[in-house]
Coordinates of C-alpha atoms in Angstrom, one line a residue:
M1 CA 4.9 -10.3 -36.1
A2 CA 3.1 -13.3 -34.7
R3 CA 3.3 -11.7 -31.4
R4 CA 2.1 -8.4 -32.5
E5 CA -0.9 -10.3 -34.0
N6 CA -1.6 -12.0 -30.7
Q7 CA -1.5 -8.5 -28.9
Q8 CA -3.9 -7.3 -31.2
A9 CA -6.3 -10.0 -30.9
S10 CA -6.2 -10.1 -27.1
A11 CA -6.5 -6.2 -26.9
A12 CA -10.1 -6.8 -29.2
N13 CA -11.2 -8.6 -25.9
H14 CA -10.2 -6.1 -23.3
K15 CA -13.7 -4.2 -23.4
S16 CA -15.4 -7.6 -22.4
A17 CA -12.8 -8.8 -20.0
D18 CA -12.9 -8.7 -16.3
P19 CA -12.1 -5.0 -15.4
L20 CA -9.7 -6.3 -12.8
L21 CA -7.7 -8.0 -15.4
K22 CA -7.9 -5.3 -17.9
P23 CA -4.5 -3.9 -18.8
I24 CA -3.0 -0.8 -17.4
L25 CA -1.3 1.0 -20.4
P26 CA 1.3 3.4 -20.4
I27 CA 1.2 6.7 -22.5
N28 CA 4.2 5.8 -24.1
M29 CA 3.9 2.2 -25.9
Q30 CA 7.1 2.0 -27.7
S31 CA 9.1 -0.6 -26.0
D32 CA 12.4 1.1 -26.9
R33 CA 11.5 4.5 -25.5
M34 CA 9.8 3.0 -22.5
M35 CA 11.1 3.7 -18.9
F36 CA 10.4 2.0 -15.7
L37 CA 8.6 4.7 -14.2
D38 CA 6.3 5.1 -17.2
L39 CA 4.7 1.6 -16.1
H40 CA 2.3 0.9 -13.5
P41 CA 3.8 -1.3 -10.9
L42 CA 0.7 -3.5 -11.1
E43 CA 1.2 -4.1 -14.7
V44 CA 4.6 -4.6 -14.5
A45 CA 4.1 -7.4 -12.0
R46 CA 1.5 -8.9 -14.2
Q47 CA 4.0 -8.8 -17.4
M48 CA 6.9 -10.3 -15.3
T49 CA 4.5 -13.0 -14.2
L50 CA 3.5 -14.0 -17.8
V51 CA 7.2 -14.2 -18.8
E52 CA 8.3 -16.0 -16.0
F53 CA 5.3 -18.5 -16.0
N54 CA 6.1 -19.3 -19.7
L55 CA 9.6 -19.9 -18.7
Y56 CA 8.5 -22.1 -15.6
K57 CA 5.7 -24.3 -17.4
K58 CA 8.6 -25.4 -19.9
I59 CA 10.6 -27.2 -17.2
Q60 CA 10.5 -30.8 -17.7
A61 CA 10.5 -33.7 -15.2
C62 CA 13.9 -35.1 -16.7
E63 CA 15.5 -31.9 -15.9
L64 CA 15.0 -32.3 -12.2
H65 CA 16.3 -35.9 -11.9
H66 CA 19.9 -36.4 -10.8
S67 CA 20.8 -32.9 -10.8
A68 CA 20.8 -32.5 -14.2
W69 CA 20.6 -28.7 -14.0
T70 CA 24.3 -28.8 -12.7
K71 CA 25.4 -30.7 -15.6
G72 CA 24.3 -28.7 -18.7
R73 CA 21.3 -31.2 -19.2
A74 CA 18.5 -28.7 -18.2
P75 CA 18.0 -26.0 -20.9
N76 CA 14.7 -24.6 -19.3
V77 CA 15.8 -24.6 -15.5
Q78 CA 18.7 -22.8 -17.0
A79 CA 16.7 -20.2 -18.9
I80 CA 14.7 -19.3 -15.7
T81 CA 17.9 -19.3 -13.9
E82 CA 19.4 -16.8 -16.1
R83 CA 16.2 -14.9 -16.1
F84 CA 16.5 -14.5 -12.4
N85 CA 19.8 -13.1 -12.5
K86 CA 18.9 -10.5 -15.5
V87 CA 15.9 -9.4 -13.4
C88 CA 17.9 -8.9 -10.3
F89 CA 20.7 -6.9 -12.0
W90 CA 18.0 -4.9 -13.9
V91 CA 16.3 -3.9 -10.8
A92 CA 19.6 -3.0 -9.4
T93 CA 20.7 -0.9 -12.4
E94 CA 17.5 1.1 -12.5
I95 CA 18.1 2.0 -9.0
I96 CA 21.5 2.8 -9.0
T97 CA 21.8 4.7 -12.4
T98 CA 18.9 7.0 -11.3
E99 CA 21.1 10.3 -10.8
D100 CA 18.5 12.4 -9.0
H101 CA 18.2 11.3 -5.3
A102 CA 14.2 11.9 -5.1
T103 CA 13.6 9.9 -8.2
R104 CA 15.8 7.2 -7.0
I105 CA 13.8 6.9 -3.9
E106 CA 10.7 6.7 -6.2
V107 CA 12.3 4.0 -8.2
L108 CA 13.2 1.9 -5.0
S109 CA 9.8 2.6 -3.6
R110 CA 8.0 1.4 -6.9
F111 CA 10.2 -1.8 -6.8
I112 CA 8.9 -2.8 -3.5
Q113 CA 5.2 -2.0 -4.7
V114 CA 6.1 -4.5 -7.7
A115 CA 7.2 -7.1 -5.2
L116 CA 3.8 -6.6 -3.2
Y117 CA 1.8 -7.1 -6.3
L118 CA 3.8 -10.2 -7.2
R119 CA 3.4 -11.6 -4.0
S120 CA -0.7 -11.1 -4.3
M121 CA -0.4 -13.0 -7.6
N122 CA 1.5 -16.0 -5.9
N123 CA 4.6 -15.1 -8.0
F124 CA 7.2 -16.1 -5.5
H125 CA 9.9 -16.6 -8.0
G126 CA 9.4 -12.8 -9.2
V127 CA 9.3 -11.7 -5.6
M128 CA 12.7 -13.1 -4.7
E129 CA 14.1 -11.5 -7.8
I130 CA 13.4 -8.2 -6.5
Y131 CA 14.0 -9.0 -2.9
A132 CA 17.5 -10.4 -3.8
S133 CA 18.3 -7.4 -6.1
L134 CA 17.5 -5.2 -3.2
N135 CA 19.7 -6.9 -0.8
L136 CA 22.7 -6.7 -3.1
G137 CA 25.7 -4.9 -1.7
C138 CA 25.6 -2.2 -4.4
V139 CA 22.2 -1.4 -3.4
Q140 CA 22.4 -1.9 0.1
R141 CA 25.4 0.9 0.1
L142 CA 22.7 3.7 -1.0
K143 CA 22.4 4.5 2.7
S144 CA 21.1 8.0 1.8
T145 CA 18.5 6.6 -0.5
W146 CA 17.2 3.9 2.0
R147 CA 17.1 6.5 4.8
D148 CA 14.4 8.6 2.9
V149 CA 12.6 5.8 1.8
D150 CA 8.8 5.9 3.2
K151 CA 8.6 3.8 6.3
K152 CA 5.4 1.8 5.1
Y153 CA 7.5 0.2 2.2
I154 CA 10.3 -0.7 4.5
S155 CA 7.6 -2.3 6.8
K156 CA 6.2 -4.3 3.8
L157 CA 9.8 -5.2 2.6
K158 CA 10.5 -6.9 6.1
E159 CA 7.2 -8.8 5.7
I160 CA 8.9 -10.2 2.6
E161 CA 12.0 -11.1 4.4
V162 CA 10.2 -12.9 7.0
M163 CA 8.3 -15.0 4.4
F164 CA 11.5 -16.2 2.7
D165 CA 13.6 -16.4 6.3
T166 CA 15.8 -19.5 5.8
S167 CA 15.7 -20.7 9.0
S168 CA 13.8 -23.9 9.5
N169 CA 14.2 -24.7 6.1
Y170 CA 11.8 -21.9 4.6
K171 CA 9.0 -22.8 6.9
N172 CA 7.2 -19.4 6.3
Y173 CA 7.3 -19.8 2.8
R174 CA 6.1 -23.6 2.8
D175 CA 3.6 -22.8 5.1
R176 CA 2.1 -20.1 2.7
L177 CA 2.4 -22.6 -0.3
D178 CA 0.0 -24.9 1.8
V179 CA -2.9 -22.5 2.1
I180 CA -3.2 -21.0 -1.3
E181 CA -3.8 -22.4 -4.8
P182 CA -2.7 -22.0 -8.2
P183 CA -1.9 -20.2 -10.4
L184 CA 1.3 -20.0 -8.7
I185 CA 5.5 -19.6 -9.6
P186 CA 7.4 -21.3 -6.8
F187 CA 10.8 -19.8 -5.9
Q188 CA 12.8 -22.3 -8.1
G189 CA 15.9 -22.3 -5.5
V190 CA 13.7 -23.9 -2.9
F191 CA 12.8 -27.2 -4.8
L192 CA 16.1 -27.2 -6.4
A193 CA 17.6 -27.1 -3.0
D194 CA 15.2 -30.1 -1.9
L195 CA 16.2 -32.0 -4.6
T196 CA 20.1 -31.2 -4.3
F197 CA 19.6 -32.4 -0.8
I198 CA 17.6 -35.5 -1.8
E199 CA 20.4 -36.5 -4.3
E200 CA 22.9 -36.7 -1.5
V201 CA 21.0 -39.7 -0.2
P202 CA 22.3 -42.9 -1.6
S203 CA 20.2 -44.4 -4.4
H204 CA 20.7 -48.1 -3.0
L205 CA 20.4 -49.2 0.6
K206 CA 23.4 -51.1 2.4
T207 CA 21.4 -54.3 1.6
G208 CA 21.6 -53.6 -2.0
Q209 CA 18.1 -52.7 -2.5
V210 CA 16.7 -49.6 -4.3
N211 CA 16.1 -46.7 -2.0
F212 CA 12.5 -46.3 -2.6
E213 CA 12.2 -43.6 -0.1
K214 CA 14.7 -41.3 -2.3
M215 CA 12.6 -42.3 -5.2
H216 CA 9.4 -41.1 -3.2
L217 CA 11.0 -37.9 -2.1
V218 CA 12.3 -36.9 -5.6
S219 CA 8.6 -37.9 -7.2
K220 CA 7.0 -35.7 -4.4
V221 CA 9.1 -32.5 -5.4
I222 CA 8.6 -32.9 -9.2
S223 CA 4.9 -33.4 -8.7
E224 CA 4.7 -30.3 -6.9
V225 CA 6.4 -28.5 -9.9
E226 CA 4.1 -30.0 -12.4
R227 CA 1.1 -29.4 -10.2
Y228 CA 1.9 -25.6 -10.6
Q229 CA 2.3 -25.6 -14.4
K230 CA -0.9 -26.7 -14.9
T231 CA -2.9 -23.6 -14.2
P232 CA -2.0 -20.4 -16.1
Y233 CA -2.5 -16.8 -15.3
K234 CA -5.4 -14.8 -17.0
F235 CA -3.6 -11.7 -17.6
Y236 CA -3.5 -10.0 -20.9
P237 CA 0.2 -9.8 -22.7
V238 CA 0.9 -6.3 -23.3
V239 CA 3.7 -6.8 -26.2
P240 CA 5.6 -3.7 -25.8
I241 CA 5.7 -3.9 -22.1
E242 CA 6.9 -7.6 -22.3
E243 CA 9.6 -6.7 -25.0
Y244 CA 10.7 -4.0 -22.5
L245 CA 11.0 -6.7 -19.7
E246 CA 12.7 -9.0 -21.9
N247 CA 15.4 -6.6 -23.3
V248 CA 16.4 -4.9 -20.1
T249 CA 19.6 -3.1 -19.5
T250 CA 21.9 -4.6 -16.8
L251 CA 25.2 -3.4 -15.6
P252 CA 27.9 -5.9 -13.8
E253 CA 27.9 -5.9 -10.2
K254 CA 31.2 -4.1 -10.0
E255 CA 30.2 -1.1 -12.0
L256 CA 27.0 -1.1 -10.3
Y257 CA 29.2 -1.0 -6.8
D258 CA 31.2 1.9 -8.2
V259 CA 28.4 4.0 -9.4
A260 CA 26.4 3.5 -6.2
K261 CA 29.5 4.5 -4.3
K262 CA 29.5 7.6 -6.6
C263 CA 25.7 8.2 -5.6
E264 CA 26.3 8.0 -2.0
L265 CA 29.3 10.4 -2.0
S266 CA 27.0 13.0 -4.0
A267 CA 24.1 12.4 -1.5
Q268 CA 26.2 13.1 1.1
A269 CA 27.9 16.2 -0.4
A270 CA 24.4 17.5 -1.2
E271 CA 22.8 16.9 2.2
K272 CA 25.8 18.8 3.8
E273 CA 25.7 21.5 1.4
E274 CA 21.7 22.2 2.0
T275 CA 21.7 21.7 5.5
G276 CA 25.1 23.0 6.6
S277 CA 25.9 19.6 8.3
V278 CA 22.8 19.9 10.6
R279 CA 19.8 17.6 10.1
L280 CA 16.4 18.9 10.8
R281 CA 14.7 16.8 13.4
G282 CA 12.1 14.6 11.6
T283 CA 12.7 16.0 8.1
T284 CA 15.2 14.6 5.6
I285 CA 16.5 16.2 2.4
G286 CA 14.7 13.5 0.4
S287 CA 11.3 14.5 2.0
L288 CA 12.0 18.0 1.3
R289 CA 12.9 17.1 -2.2
R290 CA 9.5 14.9 -2.5
K291 CA 7.5 18.1 -1.6
E292 CA 9.2 20.1 -4.1
R293 CA 8.4 17.9 -7.0
K294 CA 5.0 16.4 -8.2
R295 CA 5.1 12.7 -7.4
P296 CA 4.0 10.5 -10.2
G297 CA 0.9 9.3 -9.0
L298 CA -0.6 5.9 -9.7
D299 CA -4.0 7.2 -10.1
E300 CA -2.8 9.0 -13.4
W301 CA -2.7 5.3 -14.8
M302 CA -5.7 3.7 -12.9
P303 CA -9.1 3.2 -14.8
Q304 CA -12.3 3.7 -12.7
S305 CA -12.6 0.0 -12.0
F306 CA -9.4 -0.1 -10.0
L307 CA -8.9 1.1 -6.4
H308 CA -6.8 4.2 -6.5
G309 CA -3.5 4.7 -5.4
E310 CA -2.6 4.2 -1.8
K311 CA -6.5 2.5 -1.5
Q312 CA -5.0 -0.4 -3.8
L313 CA -2.1 -1.1 -1.6
K314 CA -4.5 -1.2 1.5
E315 CA -6.5 -3.7 0.0
L316 CA -3.4 -5.8 -0.9
E317 CA -2.6 -5.6 3.1
K318 CA -6.0 -6.7 4.0
Q319 CA -5.6 -9.7 1.8
E320 CA -2.3 -10.5 3.2
K321 CA -3.4 -10.2 6.8
K322 CA -6.6 -12.7 5.7
L323 CA -3.8 -15.1 4.3
Q324 CA -1.8 -15.0 7.4
R325 CA -4.6 -15.7 9.4
S326 CA -5.2 -18.8 7.4
I327 CA -1.5 -19.8 7.7
S328 CA -1.7 -19.4 11.3
F329 CA -4.8 -21.5 11.3
R330 CA -3.4 -24.3 9.1
V331 CA 0.0 -24.3 11.4
Q332 CA -2.4 -24.6 14.5
Q333 CA -4.1 -27.8 13.0
K334 CA -0.8 -29.2 11.9
G335 CA 0.3 -29.0 15.4
R336 CA -3.2 -30.2 17.1
N337 CA -2.9 -33.4 14.6
R338 CA 0.7 -34.1 15.5
S339 CA -0.1 -33.8 19.2
S340 CA -3.2 -36.3 19.0
T341 CA -0.8 -38.8 17.1
Y342 CA 1.7 -38.8 19.6
S343 CA -0.7 -39.1 22.5
G344 CA -2.4 -41.9 20.6

């Protein structure tokens, strides 16, 4: 009841709100009947971010000391970890349980769009949830589906892959954090990995003295976590969408793998039947099916104050290129500073 009242109160302010923050509401506002494709990917990203920031801001410093999260003494870390796993398997479930081939392509593409919006919001935890899901074996085995996804989305997914490249200790991701400001939700896996690595260092030196360097490193990581907790997002909560996202249906990985196998066999059989085992050059069954049906257009949700459809994604692309230039400049500056230090 309280959540409903809060929703009504925030809705009263929507008309006077910044138009770029105004919620994009689906036609069907009943959370128990809501479907993923009913929702605009931008609003999915916003509501995911609100849910996840609410979990992230509750993490206490005491939960990050002495690997407390591995000993059952970090309930808030556990909560956001469980949320990560739930979203990961929800994404996979939505994609794999979509029976129609063309609609499955649409669902997969829409999740990539959500990931791009999450990236633009600096919700890196959410980006990784979707990226990790798309890399599950059960999703990757949908080769017919992946083959027919628009190449521009595959290209964008590769950008996310580069951002989370694990080589050089997540250097690309860390470089990105250096040039952006909150609000921000960091990927939990990185700061927990940092703390785990630091905990392996002895707390006392061979001389018996306290290892203050270790204490400093732990404090530095925790301070960064706390810094990002201080700046909330200004999006408006949409209770039905929040409820939908908090109560999503997931299937276990084994079952998802079995369903994915059936989907792939079905797609291969349909392709063989429709093409007589001959694939038209430059054309796929998925592309033919997409031409036959009316593709759900993003413009159906978009108020006048928003960029429409593909233009909106192009705007995100411009922002991303600008950010990449800032990252490159910052990295070059660091390199020059190191060089001058060594030469001095």
